[in-house]
Each structure stands twice: as C-alpha cells, then as structure tokens.
Coordinates of C-alpha atoms (C1' of nucleotides) in Angstrom, one line a residue:
Chain Q
M1 CA 2.1 11.9 -1.2
N2 CA 0.7 12.4 2.6
N3 CA 1.9 10.7 5.7
S4 CA -0.8 8.3 5.7
Q5 CA -0.8 4.8 4.2
F6 CA -3.2 4.4 2.8
Y7 CA -2.3 6.2 -0.3
K8 CA -0.1 3.9 -1.3
G9 CA -0.8 2.0 -4.4
S10 CA -3.4 4.9 -5.4
L11 CA -1.0 6.6 -7.7
S12 CA -0.9 5.3 -10.9
L13 CA -4.9 5.1 -10.9
I14 CA -4.5 9.0 -10.1
I15 CA -2.1 9.9 -12.7
L16 CA -4.4 7.4 -15.3
K17 CA -7.5 8.8 -14.4
L18 CA -6.4 12.0 -14.8
L19 CA -5.4 11.3 -18.0
E20 CA -8.9 10.1 -19.3
E21 CA -10.2 13.6 -18.6
N22 CA -7.3 15.1 -19.9
K23 CA -6.1 13.5 -23.1
R24 CA -2.1 14.8 -22.3
M25 CA -0.4 16.2 -19.4
Y26 CA 2.9 16.4 -18.1
G27 CA 4.6 15.8 -15.1
Y28 CA 4.5 18.8 -13.3
E29 CA 1.0 19.4 -14.4
I30 CA -0.4 16.7 -13.0
T31 CA 1.3 17.7 -9.4
Q32 CA -0.5 20.9 -9.6
R33 CA -3.8 19.3 -10.6
V34 CA -3.7 16.8 -7.6
K35 CA -3.1 20.0 -5.8
D36 CA -5.4 22.3 -7.2
Q37 CA -8.3 19.5 -7.7
T38 CA -7.7 18.2 -3.6
N39 CA -7.5 21.8 -1.7
G40 CA -4.1 22.0 -1.4
E41 CA -4.1 18.8 1.1
L42 CA -2.6 16.2 -1.3
T43 CA 0.8 16.9 -2.7
I44 CA 2.1 14.0 -4.6
N45 CA 6.3 13.6 -4.6
E46 CA 8.0 14.3 -7.3
G47 CA 10.4 11.4 -6.7
A48 CA 7.3 9.2 -6.9
L49 CA 5.7 10.7 -9.7
Y50 CA 8.2 10.1 -12.3
P51 CA 9.4 6.6 -11.9
A52 CA 5.5 6.3 -11.8
L53 CA 5.3 7.5 -15.1
H54 CA 8.3 6.0 -16.7
K55 CA 6.6 2.8 -15.2
L56 CA 3.3 3.1 -16.6
E57 CA 4.9 4.3 -20.2
A58 CA 7.0 0.8 -19.6
D59 CA 4.2 -1.0 -19.4
G60 CA 2.4 0.3 -22.4
L61 CA -0.3 2.4 -20.6
L62 CA 1.1 5.7 -21.6
T63 CA 2.9 7.1 -24.4
A64 CA 5.3 9.6 -24.3
S65 CA 6.0 12.6 -26.6
I66 CA 8.7 15.6 -25.6
E67 CA 7.5 19.4 -26.5
Q68 CA 9.4 22.4 -26.1
A69 CA 7.4 25.3 -24.2
G70 CA 9.6 28.5 -24.9
N71 CA 13.5 26.9 -24.4
R72 CA 12.0 24.2 -21.6
P73 CA 10.9 20.7 -22.7
R74 CA 8.2 18.9 -21.5
K75 CA 7.2 15.3 -21.5
Y76 CA 3.4 15.2 -22.1
Y77 CA 1.9 11.7 -21.8
A78 CA -1.2 10.4 -23.2
L79 CA -3.7 6.9 -22.2
T80 CA -2.7 4.4 -24.8
E81 CA -6.0 2.0 -25.3
K82 CA -4.4 -0.8 -22.8
G83 CA -4.0 2.0 -20.3
Q84 CA -7.5 2.6 -21.0
H85 CA -8.8 -0.7 -20.4
E86 CA -6.5 -0.3 -16.8
T87 CA -7.6 2.9 -15.3
A88 CA -11.3 0.9 -15.4
N89 CA -9.5 -2.1 -13.9
K90 CA -7.9 0.0 -11.1
L91 CA -11.5 2.0 -10.6
A92 CA -13.0 -1.3 -10.4
E93 CA -10.5 -2.6 -8.0
L94 CA -10.7 0.9 -5.4
T95 CA -14.4 0.3 -5.4
D96 CA -13.9 -3.2 -4.4
F97 CA -11.7 -2.2 -1.7
V98 CA -14.0 0.6 -0.3
K99 CA -16.8 -1.8 -0.3
H100 CA -14.4 -4.2 1.8
M101 CA -13.3 -1.5 4.2
Q102 CA -16.9 -0.5 5.0
L103 CA -18.0 -4.2 5.3
L104 CA -14.8 -4.7 8.0
L105 CA -15.1 -1.1 9.6
N106 CA -19.1 -1.0 9.6
P107 CA -20.6 -4.4 10.9
K108 CA -23.6 -3.1 11.9
L109 CA -24.5 -1.6 8.4
S110 CA -23.7 -5.0 6.7
L111 CA -26.2 -6.6 9.2
G112 CA -28.8 -4.8 8.5
Chain R
M1 CA -4.4 -10.0 0.9
N2 CA -6.1 -9.1 -2.8
N3 CA -4.2 -9.3 -6.1
S4 CA -4.6 -5.2 -6.0
Q5 CA -2.7 -2.6 -4.6
F6 CA -4.8 -0.7 -2.9
Y7 CA -5.3 -2.8 0.3
K8 CA -1.5 -2.2 1.1
G9 CA -1.3 -0.4 3.9
S10 CA -4.8 -1.6 5.3
L11 CA -3.8 -4.2 7.3
S12 CA -3.1 -2.5 10.5
L13 CA -6.1 -0.7 10.8
I14 CA -8.2 -3.4 9.6
I15 CA -6.7 -5.4 13.1
L16 CA -7.4 -2.5 15.0
K17 CA -10.9 -2.0 14.0
L18 CA -11.6 -5.7 14.7
L19 CA -10.0 -5.7 18.0
E20 CA -11.7 -2.8 18.9
E21 CA -14.9 -4.5 18.6
N22 CA -14.7 -7.5 19.9
K23 CA -11.5 -7.1 22.6
R24 CA -9.5 -9.6 22.1
M25 CA -8.9 -12.0 19.5
Y26 CA -6.1 -14.3 17.8
G27 CA -4.7 -14.2 14.7
Y28 CA -6.4 -17.1 12.6
E29 CA -9.0 -15.7 14.1
I30 CA -8.7 -12.5 12.6
T31 CA -7.9 -14.0 9.4
Q32 CA -11.8 -15.9 9.1
R33 CA -13.1 -12.9 10.9
V34 CA -12.1 -10.8 7.6
K35 CA -13.2 -13.8 4.8
D36 CA -16.2 -13.8 7.1
Q37 CA -17.2 -10.6 6.9
T38 CA -16.1 -9.4 3.6
N39 CA -17.8 -13.1 2.2
G40 CA -14.9 -14.7 1.3
E41 CA -13.9 -12.2 -1.1
L42 CA -10.6 -10.4 1.3
T43 CA -7.8 -13.6 2.8
I44 CA -5.5 -12.0 4.7
N45 CA -2.1 -13.5 4.2
E46 CA -0.5 -14.8 7.1
G47 CA 2.9 -14.0 6.3
A48 CA 1.4 -10.1 6.5
L49 CA -0.8 -10.7 9.4
Y50 CA 1.6 -12.1 12.2
P51 CA 4.7 -9.2 11.0
A52 CA 2.1 -6.6 11.5
L53 CA 0.9 -8.4 14.9
H54 CA 4.3 -8.8 15.9
K55 CA 4.7 -4.5 15.2
L56 CA 1.3 -3.6 16.6
E57 CA 2.7 -4.7 19.7
A58 CA 6.2 -4.0 19.8
D59 CA 5.0 -0.2 18.7
G60 CA 2.4 -0.2 22.0
L61 CA -0.7 -0.8 20.5
L62 CA -1.9 -4.0 21.3
T63 CA -0.5 -6.1 24.1
A64 CA -0.4 -10.0 23.7
S65 CA -1.3 -12.8 26.2
I66 CA -0.9 -16.5 25.0
E67 CA -3.5 -19.1 26.6
Q68 CA -3.8 -22.9 26.2
A69 CA -7.2 -24.2 24.1
G70 CA -6.5 -27.8 24.5
N71 CA -3.0 -28.6 23.7
R72 CA -2.8 -25.6 21.3
P73 CA -1.4 -22.5 21.8
R74 CA -3.5 -19.1 21.2
K75 CA -1.6 -15.9 21.5
Y76 CA -4.5 -13.2 22.1
Y77 CA -4.2 -9.7 21.6
A78 CA -5.8 -6.6 23.0
L79 CA -6.0 -2.8 22.2
T80 CA -3.7 -1.0 24.5
E81 CA -5.2 3.0 25.0
K82 CA -2.7 4.2 22.6
G83 CA -4.0 1.5 20.2
Q84 CA -7.4 2.9 20.6
H85 CA -6.5 6.5 19.7
E86 CA -4.0 5.1 16.9
T87 CA -7.3 3.4 15.7
A88 CA -9.7 6.8 15.7
N89 CA -6.3 8.5 13.8
K90 CA -6.2 5.4 11.2
L91 CA -10.0 5.8 10.5
A92 CA -9.6 9.6 10.4
E93 CA -6.9 9.0 7.6
L94 CA -9.1 6.4 5.5
T95 CA -11.7 9.1 5.5
D96 CA -9.7 11.4 4.4
F97 CA -8.0 9.1 1.2
V98 CA -11.9 8.2 0.3
K99 CA -12.8 12.0 0.4
H100 CA -9.5 12.8 -1.6
M101 CA -10.0 10.1 -3.9
Q102 CA -13.3 11.4 -4.8
L103 CA -12.0 14.8 -5.5
L104 CA -9.6 13.3 -8.2
L105 CA -11.9 10.4 -9.7
N106 CA -15.0 12.5 -9.7
P107 CA -14.5 16.0 -10.5
K108 CA -17.8 16.8 -11.6
L109 CA -19.0 16.4 -8.0
S110 CA -16.6 18.3 -6.2
L111 CA -17.5 21.6 -8.9
G112 CA -21.4 21.1 -8.3
Chain O
dT1 C1' -5.4 -46.3 11.2
dT2 C1' -3.4 -43.4 8.9
dT3 C1' -4.2 -39.9 5.9
dT4 C1' -6.5 -35.3 5.0
dG5 C1' -7.6 -30.6 6.4
dA6 C1' -8.2 -27.7 9.6
dT7 C1' -6.3 -24.7 13.2
dG8 C1' -2.1 -22.3 15.1
dC9 C1' 1.8 -20.3 15.3
dA10 C1' 6.2 -18.5 12.9
dT11 C1' 10.0 -17.4 9.7
dC12 C1' 12.5 -15.4 5.8
dA13 C1' 14.1 -14.2 0.4
dA14 C1' 12.9 -11.2 -2.8
dT15 C1' 9.6 -7.9 -4.8
dT16 C1' 7.8 -3.1 -4.9
dA17 C1' 6.5 1.3 -4.1
dT18 C1' 7.1 4.9 -2.0
dT19 C1' 10.5 8.8 0.9
dG20 C1' 13.4 12.6 1.2
dA21 C1' 17.1 14.3 -0.8
dG22 C1' 19.7 16.1 -4.3
dG23 C1' 21.2 17.7 -9.3
dC24 C1' 20.2 20.5 -13.1
dA25 C1' 18.4 24.0 -16.2
dT26 C1' 15.0 28.2 -17.7
dA27 C1' 11.6 32.0 -16.8
dT28 C1' 10.1 35.6 -13.7
dA29 C1' 9.6 39.3 -10.3
dT30 C1' 11.7 41.9 -6.6
Chain S
dA1 C1' 21.3 39.8 -7.7
dT2 C1' 18.3 36.3 -6.2
dA3 C1' 14.5 34.3 -4.8
dT4 C1' 10.3 31.7 -6.5
dA5 C1' 8.1 28.9 -9.4
dT6 C1' 8.9 25.6 -13.6
dG7 C1' 10.5 21.1 -15.8
dC8 C1' 13.1 17.4 -15.8
dC9 C1' 15.6 13.5 -13.5
dT10 C1' 18.1 9.7 -10.3
dC11 C1' 19.1 7.1 -5.9
dA12 C1' 19.8 5.3 -1.5
dA13 C1' 16.9 3.7 2.4
dT14 C1' 12.5 2.1 4.1
dA15 C1' 8.6 -0.3 4.6
dA16 C1' 5.0 -3.6 3.4
dT17 C1' 3.9 -7.6 1.1
dT18 C1' 4.2 -11.8 -0.9
dG19 C1' 4.3 -16.7 -1.7
dA20 C1' 6.9 -20.2 0.3
dT21 C1' 8.1 -22.8 4.1
dG22 C1' 7.8 -25.0 8.4
dC23 C1' 6.4 -27.6 12.9
dA24 C1' 2.7 -28.8 15.4
dT25 C1' -2.4 -30.3 17.5
dC26 C1' -6.6 -32.2 16.4
dA27 C1' -11.3 -34.1 14.0
dA28 C1' -13.0 -36.6 10.5
dA29 C1' -12.5 -39.8 6.6
dA30 C1' -10.7 -43.3 3.9

DNA sequence: TTTTGATGCATCAATTATTGAGGCATATAT
DNA sequence: ATATATGCCTCAATAATTGATGCATCAAAA
C-alpha cells in the first residue's frame, strides 16, 4: 500500500467507503480509484486487496456477483446493511485515532 | 492499545514523539503519559510496549540506561540522533496518511 | 499484619494483516 | 509478435500486536 506502517488496518475502511459512494465496484476498479483519488501517491496491493474483499464478504459486510465484461469476468461487490453500519463504525474509529494522535503529538494544543 | 485497527503501526511514533518532548522516560511512565494525555481513552499494552522499546533500541533510535529508584530498577530511554530523524520521518508519514485518507473519504473536498 | 493495588520490568504463543512474488487469462495497441 | 493494461487469484514469509503470565518492590488499607 505504501512503505509506511500507518496504512495497516485502513484497507477495509477504504474499500467500504468507496463502495458506500459508488454502490458497486470490482476489485481492479478499486485499485484504480484509489490511485486516481490520491494523485497516484497511494497504490493498493492486489495481494492485500483480494483477501480483504473475501474477508469482508465472509463477514457479511459485502455481497459479490460475477458479471461478464466481454469475455472477461468481473466480480462486483456491494455493501450490505451490516456493511453500512460497519463503515460508519470504522469512520468513527479513524476519527478517534486522529483525535488521540493529535492529543499525543501536539500536547500544546490540548492544553490551550 | 484499543480495539481499533488504526493504532497498529503507530506505537513507535508515539514512543518517539513522547521522548522528543521529554528527553528521557521509562516504560511505565510512557503508559501513564499516554493514558493521561488522552483522558484515559487510550491505554497502551505492555506486551506491545516493551518489545517495541527493545526494537527501537536495537535499531539505534533509542538508548537505554537503568537507574535505581529506591530498590526498584527503572530503564530510562532517550532519543539518539538517528531517532530524532526517524521521529520527523514518521510524523511526515502520518501527515501523508491523514491526507490520503481525506482524499479517499471526502472526495467532495478534494474536488472543490 | 496481611493483603490489595500500584509500580516496574519482562517473555511467549497465537492471531492477524500485509508484502512481494507468482500464476493464469483476455484485450488492445505497437 | 510483443508489450501493456485489464482482471482474477494464491501463497510463504514477515511483522506487529493481543492477552496471558511471571516476578518483584512498595504503600496503604483492612
């Protein structure tokens, strides 16, 4: 994803959030969207993406349906209701994370 | 650290940054400082902390010196010069992470 | 006075996500 | 013909963390 450690644990939220905005997407499309929306700075690893998608599906947060595009199969994913709730939860967790990091890294601000 | 995934990978920056501000701290002191500065919301796990401290020391980012407090030993850690550079690097990485997450999670803002 | 809670260090097996590599196939452009 | 883009996937190895456990000192409460 990046050589930085901070992205670890964030892939599932990225997937969930993109699906919240786009209704249905397939894996390769997700990789391109991430690259586009970060000006090419963030590239998600397919070796991480596909297992993550499979886990989200197994956990009941996504549903999958295969369609043919010409002769090539595409596996479209969509959020379930449970997935929508989890998206909100993870977004709140990210907000808390950022808040806590600010408290720890900018102690002067937390005292003002 | 928290039941959220987002803290994974952030422990070393927390340690480095606290040491940048406090010159020298010992492990238990770090756990208390984190708890205090996050209003008790973030508790760092000792099973993660001590291995992390040992790794930072092994990587040459910290030096350690044991002192006696009464009859109890304390292992004080301090930043090396290499550690100072790494602190700045990791801080920049966190900034980039937040920037990229904003680009991905708030696409409307990135278009405005 | 003994027991609890705080202080202070540490290790260890198990879990988990990710990396980096590789594999397979179709379509398009050179 | 050949490279590049599209599109899915698996797998061994790496790495950080969890949660449990262990040991010891010290102060305060019961």
